[in-house]
Coordinates of C-alpha atoms and ligand atoms in Angstrom, one line a residue:
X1 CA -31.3 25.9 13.7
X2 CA -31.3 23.4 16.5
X3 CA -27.5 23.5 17.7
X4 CA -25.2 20.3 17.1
X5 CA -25.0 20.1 21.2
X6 CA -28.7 20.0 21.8
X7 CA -28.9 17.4 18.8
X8 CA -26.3 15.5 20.6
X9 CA -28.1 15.5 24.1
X10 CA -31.4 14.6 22.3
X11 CA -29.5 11.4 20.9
X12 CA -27.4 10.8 23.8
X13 CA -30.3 10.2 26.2
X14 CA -31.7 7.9 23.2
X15 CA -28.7 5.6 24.4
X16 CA -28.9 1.7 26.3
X17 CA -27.3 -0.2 27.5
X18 CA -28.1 -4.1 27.7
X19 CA -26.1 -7.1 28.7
X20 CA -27.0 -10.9 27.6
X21 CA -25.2 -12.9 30.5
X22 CA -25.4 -16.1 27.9
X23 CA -25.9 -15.5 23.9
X24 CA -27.2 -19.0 24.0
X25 CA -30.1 -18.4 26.0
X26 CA -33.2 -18.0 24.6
X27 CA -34.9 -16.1 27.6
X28 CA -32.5 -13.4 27.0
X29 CA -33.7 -12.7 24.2
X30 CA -36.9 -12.6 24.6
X31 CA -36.0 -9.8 27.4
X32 CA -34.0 -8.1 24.3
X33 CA -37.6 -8.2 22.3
X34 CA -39.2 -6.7 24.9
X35 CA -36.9 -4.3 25.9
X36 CA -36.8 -3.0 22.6
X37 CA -41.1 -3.3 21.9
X38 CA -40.7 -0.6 24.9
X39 CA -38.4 1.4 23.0
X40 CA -40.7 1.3 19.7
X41 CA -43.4 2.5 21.6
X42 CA -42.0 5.2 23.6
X43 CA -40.1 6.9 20.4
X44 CA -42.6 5.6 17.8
X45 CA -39.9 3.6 16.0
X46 CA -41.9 2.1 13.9
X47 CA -40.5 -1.5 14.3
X48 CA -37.3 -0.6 12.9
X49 CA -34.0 -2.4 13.8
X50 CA -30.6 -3.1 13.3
X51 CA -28.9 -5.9 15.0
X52 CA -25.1 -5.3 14.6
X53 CA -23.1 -8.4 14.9
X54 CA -19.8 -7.1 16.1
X55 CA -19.1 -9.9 18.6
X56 CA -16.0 -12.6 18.0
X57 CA -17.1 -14.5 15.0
X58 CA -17.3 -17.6 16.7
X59 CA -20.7 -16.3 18.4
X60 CA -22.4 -14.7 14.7
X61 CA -24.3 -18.0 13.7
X62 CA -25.4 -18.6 17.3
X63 CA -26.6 -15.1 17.8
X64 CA -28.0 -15.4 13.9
X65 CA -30.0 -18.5 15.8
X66 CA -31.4 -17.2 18.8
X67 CA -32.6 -13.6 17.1
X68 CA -34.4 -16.7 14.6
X69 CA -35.9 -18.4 17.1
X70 CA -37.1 -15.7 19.8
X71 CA -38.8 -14.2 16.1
X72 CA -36.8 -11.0 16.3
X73 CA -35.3 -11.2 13.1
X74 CA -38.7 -10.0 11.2
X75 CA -38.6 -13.4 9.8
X76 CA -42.0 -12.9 8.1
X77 CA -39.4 -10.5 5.8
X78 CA -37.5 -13.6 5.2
X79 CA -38.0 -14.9 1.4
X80 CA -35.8 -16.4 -1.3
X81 CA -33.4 -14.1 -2.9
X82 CA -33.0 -13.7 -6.1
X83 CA -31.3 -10.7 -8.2
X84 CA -34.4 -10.2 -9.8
X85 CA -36.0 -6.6 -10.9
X86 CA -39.1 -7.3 -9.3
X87 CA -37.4 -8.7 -6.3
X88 CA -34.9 -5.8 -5.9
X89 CA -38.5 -3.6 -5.8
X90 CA -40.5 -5.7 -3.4
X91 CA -37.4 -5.3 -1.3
X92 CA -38.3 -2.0 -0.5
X93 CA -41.5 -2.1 1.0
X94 CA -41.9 -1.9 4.7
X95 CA -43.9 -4.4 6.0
X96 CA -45.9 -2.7 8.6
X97 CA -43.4 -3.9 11.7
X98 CA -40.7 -2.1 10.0
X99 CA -37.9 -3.6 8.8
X100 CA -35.0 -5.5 10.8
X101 CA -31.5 -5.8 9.3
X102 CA -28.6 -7.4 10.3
X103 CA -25.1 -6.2 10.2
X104 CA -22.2 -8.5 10.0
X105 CA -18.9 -7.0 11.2
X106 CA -15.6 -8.7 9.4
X107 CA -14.3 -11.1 9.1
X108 CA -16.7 -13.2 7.4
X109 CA -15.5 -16.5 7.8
X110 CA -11.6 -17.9 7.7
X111 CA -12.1 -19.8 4.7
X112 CA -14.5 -21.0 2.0
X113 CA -16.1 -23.6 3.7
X114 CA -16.9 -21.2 7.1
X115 CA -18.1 -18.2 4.8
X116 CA -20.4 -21.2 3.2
X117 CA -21.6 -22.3 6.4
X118 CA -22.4 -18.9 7.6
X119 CA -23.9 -17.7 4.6
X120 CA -26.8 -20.7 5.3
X121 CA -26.9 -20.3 8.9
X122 CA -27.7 -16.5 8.5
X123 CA -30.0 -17.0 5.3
X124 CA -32.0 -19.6 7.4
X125 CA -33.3 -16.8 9.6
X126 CA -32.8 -13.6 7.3
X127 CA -33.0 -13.0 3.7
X128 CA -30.5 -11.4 1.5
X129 CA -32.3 -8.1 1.9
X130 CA -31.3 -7.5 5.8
X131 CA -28.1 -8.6 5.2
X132 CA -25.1 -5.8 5.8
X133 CA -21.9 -7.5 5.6
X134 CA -19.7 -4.8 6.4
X135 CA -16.5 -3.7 4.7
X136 CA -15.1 -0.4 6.1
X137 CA -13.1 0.3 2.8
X138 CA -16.1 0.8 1.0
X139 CA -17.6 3.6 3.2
X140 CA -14.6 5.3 2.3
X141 CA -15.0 8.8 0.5
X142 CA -12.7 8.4 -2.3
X143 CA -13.4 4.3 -2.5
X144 CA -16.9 5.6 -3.3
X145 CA -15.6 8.8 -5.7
X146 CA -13.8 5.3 -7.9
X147 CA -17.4 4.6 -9.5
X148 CA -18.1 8.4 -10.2
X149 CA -14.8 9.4 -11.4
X150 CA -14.9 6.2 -14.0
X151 CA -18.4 6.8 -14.6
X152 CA -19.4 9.9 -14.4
X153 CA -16.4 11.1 -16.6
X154 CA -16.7 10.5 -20.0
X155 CA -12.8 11.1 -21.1
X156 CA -11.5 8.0 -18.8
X157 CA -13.7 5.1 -19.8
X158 CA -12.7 4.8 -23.4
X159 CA -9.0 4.5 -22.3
X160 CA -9.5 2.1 -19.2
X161 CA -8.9 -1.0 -21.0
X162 CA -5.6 -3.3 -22.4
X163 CA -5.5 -0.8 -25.4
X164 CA -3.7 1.8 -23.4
X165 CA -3.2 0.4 -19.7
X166 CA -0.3 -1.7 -19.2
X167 CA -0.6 -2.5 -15.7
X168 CA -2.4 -1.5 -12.5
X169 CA -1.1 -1.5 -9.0
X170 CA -3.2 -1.7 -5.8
X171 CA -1.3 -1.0 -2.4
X172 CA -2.7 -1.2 1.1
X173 CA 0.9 0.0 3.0
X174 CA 0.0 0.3 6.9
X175 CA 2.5 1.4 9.5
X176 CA 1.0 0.0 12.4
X177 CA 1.7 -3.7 13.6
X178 CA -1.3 -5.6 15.2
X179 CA -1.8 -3.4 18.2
X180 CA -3.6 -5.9 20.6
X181 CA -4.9 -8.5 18.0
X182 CA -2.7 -11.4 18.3
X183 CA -5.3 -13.7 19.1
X184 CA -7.3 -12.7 16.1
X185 CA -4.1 -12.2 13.9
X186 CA -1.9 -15.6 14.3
X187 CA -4.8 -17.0 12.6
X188 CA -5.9 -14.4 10.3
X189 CA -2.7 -13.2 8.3
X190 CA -2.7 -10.7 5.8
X191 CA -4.4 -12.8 3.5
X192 CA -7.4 -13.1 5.8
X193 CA -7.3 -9.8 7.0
X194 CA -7.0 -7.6 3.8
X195 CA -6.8 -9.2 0.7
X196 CA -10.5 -11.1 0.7
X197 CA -11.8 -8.3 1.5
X198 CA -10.5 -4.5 1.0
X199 CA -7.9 -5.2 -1.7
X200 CA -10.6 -7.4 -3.8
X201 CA -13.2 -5.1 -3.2
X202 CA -10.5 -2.1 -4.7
X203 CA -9.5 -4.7 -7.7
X204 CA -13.4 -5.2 -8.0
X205 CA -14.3 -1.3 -8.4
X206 CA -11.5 -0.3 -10.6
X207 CA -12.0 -3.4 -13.3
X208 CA -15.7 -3.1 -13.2
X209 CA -17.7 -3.0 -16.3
X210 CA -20.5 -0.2 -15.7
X211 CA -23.5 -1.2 -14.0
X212 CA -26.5 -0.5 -16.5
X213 CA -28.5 1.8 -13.1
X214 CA -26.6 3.0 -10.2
X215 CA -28.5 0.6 -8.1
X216 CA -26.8 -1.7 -5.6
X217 CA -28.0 -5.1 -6.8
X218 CA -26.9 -3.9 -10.3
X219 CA -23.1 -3.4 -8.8
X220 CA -22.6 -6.0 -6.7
X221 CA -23.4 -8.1 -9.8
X222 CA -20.5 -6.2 -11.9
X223 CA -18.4 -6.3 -8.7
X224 CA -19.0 -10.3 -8.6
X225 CA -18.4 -10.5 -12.6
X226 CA -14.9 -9.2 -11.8
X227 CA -14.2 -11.8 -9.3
X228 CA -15.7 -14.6 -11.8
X229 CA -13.4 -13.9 -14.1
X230 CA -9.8 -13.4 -11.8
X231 CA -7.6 -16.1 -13.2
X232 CA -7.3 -18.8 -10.6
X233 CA -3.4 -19.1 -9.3
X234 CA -1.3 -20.7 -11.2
X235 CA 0.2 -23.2 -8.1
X236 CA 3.0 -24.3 -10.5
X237 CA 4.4 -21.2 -10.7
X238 CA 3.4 -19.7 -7.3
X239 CA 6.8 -17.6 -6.5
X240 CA 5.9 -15.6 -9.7
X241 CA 2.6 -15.1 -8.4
X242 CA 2.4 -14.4 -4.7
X243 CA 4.9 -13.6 -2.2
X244 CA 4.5 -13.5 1.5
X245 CA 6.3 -11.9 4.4
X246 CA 7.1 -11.1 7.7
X247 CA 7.9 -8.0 9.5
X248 CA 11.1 -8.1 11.5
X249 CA 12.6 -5.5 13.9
X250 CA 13.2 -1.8 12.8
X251 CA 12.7 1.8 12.8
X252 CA 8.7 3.2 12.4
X253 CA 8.8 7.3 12.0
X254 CA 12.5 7.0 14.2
X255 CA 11.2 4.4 16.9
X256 CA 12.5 1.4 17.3
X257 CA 10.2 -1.4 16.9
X258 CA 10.0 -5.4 17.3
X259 CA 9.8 -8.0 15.1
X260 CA 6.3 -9.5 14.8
X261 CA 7.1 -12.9 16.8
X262 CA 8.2 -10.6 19.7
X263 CA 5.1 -9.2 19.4
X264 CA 2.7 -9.6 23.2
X265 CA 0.4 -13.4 22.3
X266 CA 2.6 -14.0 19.5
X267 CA 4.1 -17.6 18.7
X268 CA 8.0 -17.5 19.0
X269 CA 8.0 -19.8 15.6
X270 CA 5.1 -18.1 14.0
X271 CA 4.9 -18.5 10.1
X272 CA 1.4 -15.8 10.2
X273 CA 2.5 -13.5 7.2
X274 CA 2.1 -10.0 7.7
X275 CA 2.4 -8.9 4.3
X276 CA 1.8 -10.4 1.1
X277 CA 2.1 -9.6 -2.9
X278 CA 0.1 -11.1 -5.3
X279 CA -0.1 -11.0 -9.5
X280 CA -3.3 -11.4 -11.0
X281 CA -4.9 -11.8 -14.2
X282 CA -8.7 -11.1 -15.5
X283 CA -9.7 -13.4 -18.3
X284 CA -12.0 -10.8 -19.7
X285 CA -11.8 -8.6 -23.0
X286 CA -11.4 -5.3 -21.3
X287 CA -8.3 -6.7 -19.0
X288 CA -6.3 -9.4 -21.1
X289 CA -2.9 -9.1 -20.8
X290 CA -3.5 -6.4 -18.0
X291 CA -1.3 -8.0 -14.7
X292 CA -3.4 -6.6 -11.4
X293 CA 0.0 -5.9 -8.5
X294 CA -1.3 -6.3 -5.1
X295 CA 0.4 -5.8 -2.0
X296 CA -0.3 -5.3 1.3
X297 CA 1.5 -5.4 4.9
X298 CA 1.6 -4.3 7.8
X299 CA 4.8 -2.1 9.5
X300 CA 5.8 -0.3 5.7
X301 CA 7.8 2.7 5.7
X302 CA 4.3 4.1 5.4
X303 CA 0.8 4.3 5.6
X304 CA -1.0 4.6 2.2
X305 CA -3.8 3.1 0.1
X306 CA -3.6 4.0 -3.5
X307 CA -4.5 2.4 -7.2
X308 CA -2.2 3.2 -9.5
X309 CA -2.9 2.9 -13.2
X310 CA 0.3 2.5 -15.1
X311 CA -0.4 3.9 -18.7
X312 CA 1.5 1.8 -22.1
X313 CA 4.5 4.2 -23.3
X314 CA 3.5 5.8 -26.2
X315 CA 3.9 4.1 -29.4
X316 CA 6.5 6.0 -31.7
X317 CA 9.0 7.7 -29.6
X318 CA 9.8 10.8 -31.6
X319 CA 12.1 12.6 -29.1
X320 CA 14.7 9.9 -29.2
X321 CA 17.8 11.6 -30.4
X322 CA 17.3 14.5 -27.7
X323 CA 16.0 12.5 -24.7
X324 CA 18.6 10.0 -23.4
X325 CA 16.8 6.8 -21.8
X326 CA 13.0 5.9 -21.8
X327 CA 10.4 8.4 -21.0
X328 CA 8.0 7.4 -17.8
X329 CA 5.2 6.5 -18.4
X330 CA 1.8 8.3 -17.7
X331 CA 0.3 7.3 -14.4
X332 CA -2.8 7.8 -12.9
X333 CA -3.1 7.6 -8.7
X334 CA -6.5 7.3 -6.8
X335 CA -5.3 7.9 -3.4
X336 CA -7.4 6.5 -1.0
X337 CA -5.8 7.3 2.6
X338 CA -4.2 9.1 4.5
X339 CA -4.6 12.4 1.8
X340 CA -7.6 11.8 -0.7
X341 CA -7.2 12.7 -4.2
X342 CA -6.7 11.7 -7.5
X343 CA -3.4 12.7 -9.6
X344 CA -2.3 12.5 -13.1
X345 CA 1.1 13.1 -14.1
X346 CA 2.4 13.5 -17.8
X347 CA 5.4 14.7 -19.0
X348 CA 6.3 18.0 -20.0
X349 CA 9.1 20.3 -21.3
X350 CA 11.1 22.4 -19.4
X351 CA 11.0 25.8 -20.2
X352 CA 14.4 27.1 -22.5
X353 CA 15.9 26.2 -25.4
X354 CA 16.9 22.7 -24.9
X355 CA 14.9 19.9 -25.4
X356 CA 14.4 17.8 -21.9
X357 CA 11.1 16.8 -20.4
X358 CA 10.2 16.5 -17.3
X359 CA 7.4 14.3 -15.4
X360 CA 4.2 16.6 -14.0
X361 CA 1.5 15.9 -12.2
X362 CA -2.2 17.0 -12.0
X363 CA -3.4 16.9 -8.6
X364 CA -7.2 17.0 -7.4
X365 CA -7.1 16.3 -3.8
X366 CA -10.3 16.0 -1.3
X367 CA -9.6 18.3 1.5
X368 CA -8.4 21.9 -1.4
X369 CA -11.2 21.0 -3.9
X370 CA -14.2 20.7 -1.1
X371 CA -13.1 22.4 1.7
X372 CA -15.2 19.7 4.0
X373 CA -13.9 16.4 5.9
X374 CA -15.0 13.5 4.3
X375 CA -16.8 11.4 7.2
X376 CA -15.6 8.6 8.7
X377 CA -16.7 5.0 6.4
X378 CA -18.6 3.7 9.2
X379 CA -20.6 6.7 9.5
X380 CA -21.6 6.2 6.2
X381 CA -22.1 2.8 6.0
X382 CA -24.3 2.7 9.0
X383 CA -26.1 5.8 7.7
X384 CA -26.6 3.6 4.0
X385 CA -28.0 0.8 6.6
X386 CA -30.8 2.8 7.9
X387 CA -31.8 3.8 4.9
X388 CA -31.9 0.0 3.4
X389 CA -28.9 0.5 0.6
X390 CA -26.5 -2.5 0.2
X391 CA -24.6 -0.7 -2.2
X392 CA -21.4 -0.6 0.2
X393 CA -21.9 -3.8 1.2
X394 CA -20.5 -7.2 0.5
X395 CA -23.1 -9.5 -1.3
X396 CA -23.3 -13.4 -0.4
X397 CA -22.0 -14.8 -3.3
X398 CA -19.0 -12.0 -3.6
X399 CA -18.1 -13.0 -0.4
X400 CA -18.0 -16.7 -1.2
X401 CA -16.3 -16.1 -4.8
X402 CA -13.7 -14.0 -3.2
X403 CA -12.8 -16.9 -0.3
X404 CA -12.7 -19.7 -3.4
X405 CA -10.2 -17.2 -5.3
X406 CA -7.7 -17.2 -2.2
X407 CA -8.3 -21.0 -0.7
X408 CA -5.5 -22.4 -3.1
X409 CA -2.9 -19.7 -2.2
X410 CA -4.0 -19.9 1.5
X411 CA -3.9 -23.9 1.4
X412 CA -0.6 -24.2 -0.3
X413 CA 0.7 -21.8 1.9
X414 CA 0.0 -23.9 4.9
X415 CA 1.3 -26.6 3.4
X416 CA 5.0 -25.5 2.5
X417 CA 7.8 -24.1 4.5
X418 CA 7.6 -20.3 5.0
X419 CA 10.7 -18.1 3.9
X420 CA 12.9 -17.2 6.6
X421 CA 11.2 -15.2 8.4
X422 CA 11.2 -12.7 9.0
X423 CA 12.5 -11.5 5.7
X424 CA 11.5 -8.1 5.8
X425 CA 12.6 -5.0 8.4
X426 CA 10.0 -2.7 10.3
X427 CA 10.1 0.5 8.0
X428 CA 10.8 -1.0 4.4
X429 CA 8.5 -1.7 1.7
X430 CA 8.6 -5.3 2.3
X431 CA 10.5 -8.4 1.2
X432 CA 12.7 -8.3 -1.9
X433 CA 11.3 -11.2 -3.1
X434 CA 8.1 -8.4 -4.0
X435 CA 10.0 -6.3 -5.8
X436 CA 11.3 -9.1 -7.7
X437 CA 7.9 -10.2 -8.4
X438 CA 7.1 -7.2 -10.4
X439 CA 10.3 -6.8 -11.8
X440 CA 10.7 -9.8 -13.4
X441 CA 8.2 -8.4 -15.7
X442 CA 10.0 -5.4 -16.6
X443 CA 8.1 -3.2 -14.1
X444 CA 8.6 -1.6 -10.6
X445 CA 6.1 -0.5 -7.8
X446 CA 5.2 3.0 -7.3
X447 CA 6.9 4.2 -4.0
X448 CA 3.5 5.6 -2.1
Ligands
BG6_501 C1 -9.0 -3.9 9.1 C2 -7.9 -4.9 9.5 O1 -10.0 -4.5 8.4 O2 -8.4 -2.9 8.4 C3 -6.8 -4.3 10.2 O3 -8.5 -5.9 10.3 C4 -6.3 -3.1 9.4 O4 -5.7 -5.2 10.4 C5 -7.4 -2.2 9.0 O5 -5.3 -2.4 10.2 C6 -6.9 -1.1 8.0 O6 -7.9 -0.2 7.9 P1 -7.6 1.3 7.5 O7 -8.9 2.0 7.3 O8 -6.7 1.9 8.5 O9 -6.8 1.2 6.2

């Protein structure tokens, strides 16, 4: 067996480098084509490329141009999507110059109306079929596990509905702040940053109904139908709805660390939100009734990405007289980072005469059960690239649902006064005002 070293050598002398003084000049990239029609010959490529847009977003349609125009984007692949059978077939013929994809690093767009405007620009030179939008959250091992745990299991699916789920909590907790990104970040928020895509995409996988094939076309089009049917916010009531935050000073694993506006590029004034908490509904028949929790900020007490699924307490009580208070009710956790796993807990007695209960939990976690690290999302999703599966990757249309789902919040939300910020410390679990949201309805959030 060749050794991983001699593997890596082989690759690493595979490696260029190449500079385009001006992205707006069409000579350079007719250089670029030829550079590369070197390449194909001398390792037999076959035609095959990926452009990988990970530039500032500013530059993605005018890049998205020239590749057009110097005929580097296989154009003659180019035709009009659809969601077709037949289409999703023809899709995966090579042509016989190989086939040339595009990958689009977040974020896509700041609001609707840019994630519109892209969507054209970039579907006037390539069709659906090459496009990549990347979200790292769904390379993620146990993002992926959510569709073969619900669907490869049949003892889950008949109770993932209204009948027996009273709630379900989704929680993106990071302790970091935003490193080097103010640039980027004053203008993003949290919204921006982690709601349009990860958290939706999380909300997406774990309301899903199942795709009739495990094919990507046929679960981006469940994924979408989830989106479709999130009840718009109700403005009216927004306080009951969405909450937003900032972090202030405080303590991050016993270090002491700023407050946001003290943060290096960061406006003294600055009403970015760092964290945010949203309610949501789905108007369908599976989720009626069923409030989705969302939340997500940056400097927590912690970092953790889970899905909690709050169970209904059980119907007829029948311990009552011997257990004082309410009984917790069943949860189910999908971890998703930093520890993988999946737990259940349930209550149980304790051993001995008396009659108390106590909560348990069934743990399967990643790292015990397969003994092998999960690799790294992008790995994967770059892998899924080469081999011409979308199935990790955001669609057109999800994209543009998921921006129209946010643009009242994110609109309003320029428009009135920010809470005084900040209003939550480094190291908490955000504002109050959160934990109000949730309790108000009788409920609480999991502590990750
Ligand atoms: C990125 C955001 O998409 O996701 C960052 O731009 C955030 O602000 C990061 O920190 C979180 O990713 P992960 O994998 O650490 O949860």
């Amino acid at each position: 067996m060749t050794s991983p070293t001699a593997v890596w050598e082989t690759f690493r002398k595979r490696f260029y480098y190449t500079t385009l003084e001006n992205i707006e000049n069409p000579k350079a990239y007719t250089q670029l084509g030829a550079d590369l029609e070197e390449l194909d010959q001398t390792y037999k490529t076959g035609g095959n490329r990926i452009f990988y847009l990970a530039t500032p977003p500013g530059l993605y349609s005018k890049i998205v141009h020239q590749l057009g125009v110097s005929g580097l984007s296989g154009q003659d692949q180019k035709r009009a999507y659809d969601h077709t059978d037949s289409a999703h077939k023809t899709k995966s013929k090579k042509t016989k110059k190989g086939s040339v994809r595009l990958i689009v690093e977040k974020p896509f767009g700041t609001d609707l109306d840019s994630a519109q405007a892209l969507n054209t620009k970039i579907r006037e030179v390539f069709g659906e079929e090459q496009l990549y939008r990347i979200d790292h959250y769904l390379g993620k091992e146990a993002v992926q596990n959510m569709l073969f745990f619900r669907f490869a299991n049949a003892i889950f699916e008949p109770i993932w509905n209204r009948r027996y789920i009273d709630h379900i909590q989704i929680t993106a907790a990071e302790t970091l702040g935003i490193e080097n990104r103010a640039g980027y970040y004053e203008e993003a928020g949290v919204l921006r940053d982690m709601f349009q895509n990860h958290l939706l995409q999380l909300l997406c996988l774990v309301a899903m109904e199942a795709p009739s094939s495990f094919e990507s076309e046929r679960i981006r089009d469940e994924k979408l139908k989830v989106l479709r049917s999130v009840r718009p916010l109700n403005l009216k009531q927004i306080d009951q709805c969405a909450i937003r935050g900032q972090y202030g000073e405080g303590l991050i694993d016993g270090e002491t660390v700023s407050e946001y506006r003290n943060e290096s590029g960061v406006a003294r004034n600055s009403k970015t939100e760092t964290f945010a908490a949203l309610k949501l509904h789905i108007d369908n028949w599976r989720w009626q009734g069923v409030p989705f929790y969302l939340r997500s900020g940056k400097r927590l007490a912690k970092k953790s990405t889970e899905i909690v699924i709050v169970f209904k307490e059980v119907p007829h009580l029948l311990f009552k007289s011997m257990i004082p208070g309410r009984l917790e009710p069943n949860t189910l956790v999908l971890s998703v980072q930093p520890s993988e796993g999946i737990a259940l807990t349930f209550q149980a007695k304790y051993p001995g005469p008396k009659f108390s209960v106590g909560r348990v939990t069934m743990d399967f976690n990643y790292s015990g059960a397969f003994q092998s690290a999960s690799p790294d999302a992008y790995e994967r999703l770059l892998l899924d690239c080469m081999a011409g599966d979308q199935m990790l990757f955001s669609r057109g249309d999800w994209i543009e649902v998921s921006w129209a789902l946010l643009m009242p919040l994110l609109n309003h939300w320029k428009k009135t006064p920010t809470p005084c910020f900040p209003n939550y410390p480094s190291g908490s679990f955000g504002p109050k005002d959160a934990d109000d949201l949730i309790k108000r309805d009788g409920r609480s959030w999991r502590s990750p």
